[in-house]
Amino acid sequence: MPVPAPSSSTEQTPRAAAVDTPAAARRRTFAIISHPDAGKTTLTEKILLHAGAVSEAGSVRARRQARSTVSDWMEIERRRGISISSTVLRFESDGWLFNLVDAPGHADFSEDTYRTLWAVDAALMVVDGTRGLEQQTLKLFEVCRRRHLPIVTFINKCDRPGIEPLALLDEIEQRIGLPPIPVTWPVGTDGQLDAIVDLSTEAVAEVDATAHGATIGEQRLTPVAAWQPAPGREKAWQDALEEIELVRHGTPSPSPADVHAGRLTPVFFGSALTNQGINSLLDGLTRYMPSPQPLTSADGREQPLDGPFSAQVFKVQANLDPRHRDRVAFLRVHSGSFARGMSVYNSRTGRRVSLAHAHEMFGQERETISEAGPGDVVGVVNASGVLLGDTLAEDPATRFPPIPAFLPEHFAYLRNLDGKRYKRFHAGLQQLDEEGVIRLLEPVAVDGERVVGVVGPLQLEVTAERMATEFDCPVRVDMAPYELARWISDDTVPSLPTRRGVLTVRDGAGRHLVLFSNRFAMERLQQDQPDLQLLTEPPAS
Ligand code: G4P
């Protein structure tokens, strides 16, 4: 269906190509959530390898390492062996189009991770089968649950002796309260993974080992009834058959509708390292993850997938590639189709934004994009005046609900160590505030230094590193004497006292918060003003 021109448009812009709903139906947009070291990087590589998007695993990691040696702001990632910036991998396989958005997984929380989960339709939860569920996975899972994101589970490292599969399923059910329904089952849990049984196709999958698992070895599929274990491995096979019998008893195979509704999680077993169980998992991603669905804009209108183009900015990052020194806005497309060179409205400002420099992202690599539809994530380079959460759409009236703002939990003062670099200092802080790396909090009604608020302390470390390397402006981070914050509505600001341990501030978007030195200070204010609403979420504007 051709997309109608916006009625208020007088400029000539290229028309969007037609999008039909099947284009959305073949897309899957997801993030991987896991605890550090569970194998997310390895699994990502193997998904790309099995999808045919790379010919040899190791290339993504090699690129990441190569990049972090040339990129200075990535230094902190290299040093701490963590991934901080979300990257996007867009790839095709068998007619399916995947957008894999990397949700940084490190022990500290960062808002970037939350926002990444805002942009996807489902999550793949990777669990280290030798360790079970770990803290970071549980936290990320909670965010997914709040977002009502369907979750597919992959139990990794089954090539090593670990926790028994039945015990792992029990643990998932007990700790996250989501019934896990196995779709595949491992044969050999003693550190020798013989094969993976796909319970939906009744086939046993074997893969020959290759050097470092960098390429996929010879693969064989045998019907369960005909499969013979290797000599000496009969017991492992017998155990697997008994366990399969047990788990099948009383548990029907998972239905995609139940997964989409968050009633259960389908579970796949395997080993990313040895390429086992990856093909079934890839099938599972298409079978159990939902395709992009129409989103409702802030005024309650549903945006049909095949309607005019609309997208929301979920991440803004400057200097992603130090060779370019530019600013990339990442958009999640919600409806319509993107055409090269089109220009759209930023509904917050009413201004037109050219999408001439939109790129398909493959990690840090960029390719000029020619076509994108609902579910796709594209990076727009140097989209001026575009901020986190902005809606970019052909229809200027389309505006999506804001991306949630999280309460800062750590507070600091950033001190400029070189007085001559006053301008850079402010430009740097401004940029990091716009990207959502920090929240700059300006005291209201009293003179005072700006406080920097963050959700995870790592964000402060990243800030100091980026200020020094990108803005050439070294800073010192001094912790500020506040421990917690609450949002308040604008009309309550005048009633707030100026007293020790209580500070009213305004963030970059003009919203107000109160910072407290400790819980007692908050309780005292609440006692003094019982009607004052101290909120954990920003009031609707
Ligand atoms: P992450 O991104 O979640 O942090 O994990 P990553 O993939 O980097 O994997 C962490 C470690 O676990 C790596 O070992 C990796 O090789 C190993 N690993 C990943 N998947 C599997 C698996 O299925 N089986 C086994 N046995 N190991 C797995 P490393 O020694 O830290 O790094 P490397 O020297 O192997 O690169």
mmCIF file of C-alpha atoms in Angstrom, residues 11-14 309 313 327-329 331 338-346 349-359 369 378-386 391-394:
data_model
loop_
_atom_site.group_PDB
_atom_site.id
_atom_site.type_symbol
_atom_site.label_atom_id
_atom_site.label_comp_id
_atom_site.label_asym_id
_atom_site.label_seq_id
_atom_site.Cartn_x
_atom_site.Cartn_y
_atom_site.Cartn_z
ATOM 1 C CA GLU A 11 8.679 19.924 0.552
ATOM 2 C CA GLN A 12 9.464 17.268 -1.997
ATOM 3 C CA THR A 13 10.953 14.256 -0.297
ATOM 4 C CA PRO A 14 11.402 10.798 -1.796
ATOM 5 C CA PHE A 309 7.006 5.831 8.577
ATOM 6 C CA VAL A 313 15.213 7.153 19.182
ATOM 7 C CA ARG A 327 26.924 11.553 16.755
ATOM 8 C CA VAL A 328 24.694 8.600 15.933
ATOM 9 C CA ALA A 329 21.007 8.396 16.849
ATOM 10 C CA LEU A 331 16.109 4.476 15.789
ATOM 11 C CA PHE A 338 12.274 3.970 5.256
ATOM 12 C CA ALA A 339 13.519 5.285 1.925
ATOM 13 C CA ARG A 340 16.986 6.639 1.257
ATOM 14 C CA GLY A 341 17.153 10.375 1.659
ATOM 15 C CA MET A 342 13.670 10.804 3.084
ATOM 16 C CA SER A 343 13.062 13.499 5.624
ATOM 17 C CA VAL A 344 10.689 13.154 8.539
ATOM 18 C CA TYR A 345 9.407 15.245 11.425
ATOM 19 C CA ASN A 346 10.771 15.320 14.916
ATOM 20 C CA THR A 349 10.400 20.140 17.907
ATOM 21 C CA GLY A 350 8.170 20.078 14.828
ATOM 22 C CA ARG A 351 11.346 20.342 12.736
ATOM 23 C CA ARG A 352 12.256 18.220 9.763
ATOM 24 C CA VAL A 353 15.116 15.757 10.110
ATOM 25 C CA SER A 354 16.895 14.377 7.087
ATOM 26 C CA LEU A 355 17.537 10.670 7.142
ATOM 27 C CA ALA A 356 20.034 11.005 4.313
ATOM 28 C CA HIS A 357 22.757 9.574 6.499
ATOM 29 C CA ALA A 358 20.992 6.544 7.868
ATOM 30 C CA HIS A 359 23.068 3.444 8.262
ATOM 31 C CA ILE A 369 20.870 1.522 4.333
ATOM 32 C CA VAL A 378 19.012 2.010 12.018
ATOM 33 C CA GLY A 379 21.644 4.512 12.977
ATOM 34 C CA VAL A 380 21.275 8.084 11.769
ATOM 35 C CA VAL A 381 24.524 9.983 11.658
ATOM 36 C CA ASN A 382 24.600 13.610 12.751
ATOM 37 C CA ALA A 383 20.847 13.983 13.063
ATOM 38 C CA SER A 384 20.955 17.429 14.588
ATOM 39 C CA GLY A 385 18.555 18.313 17.361
ATOM 40 C CA VAL A 386 17.550 14.700 17.908
ATOM 41 C CA THR A 391 9.720 10.292 17.707
ATOM 42 C CA LEU A 392 10.724 10.734 14.068
ATOM 43 C CA ALA A 393 7.770 10.269 11.752
ATOM 44 C CA GLU A 394 6.251 11.239 8.425
#
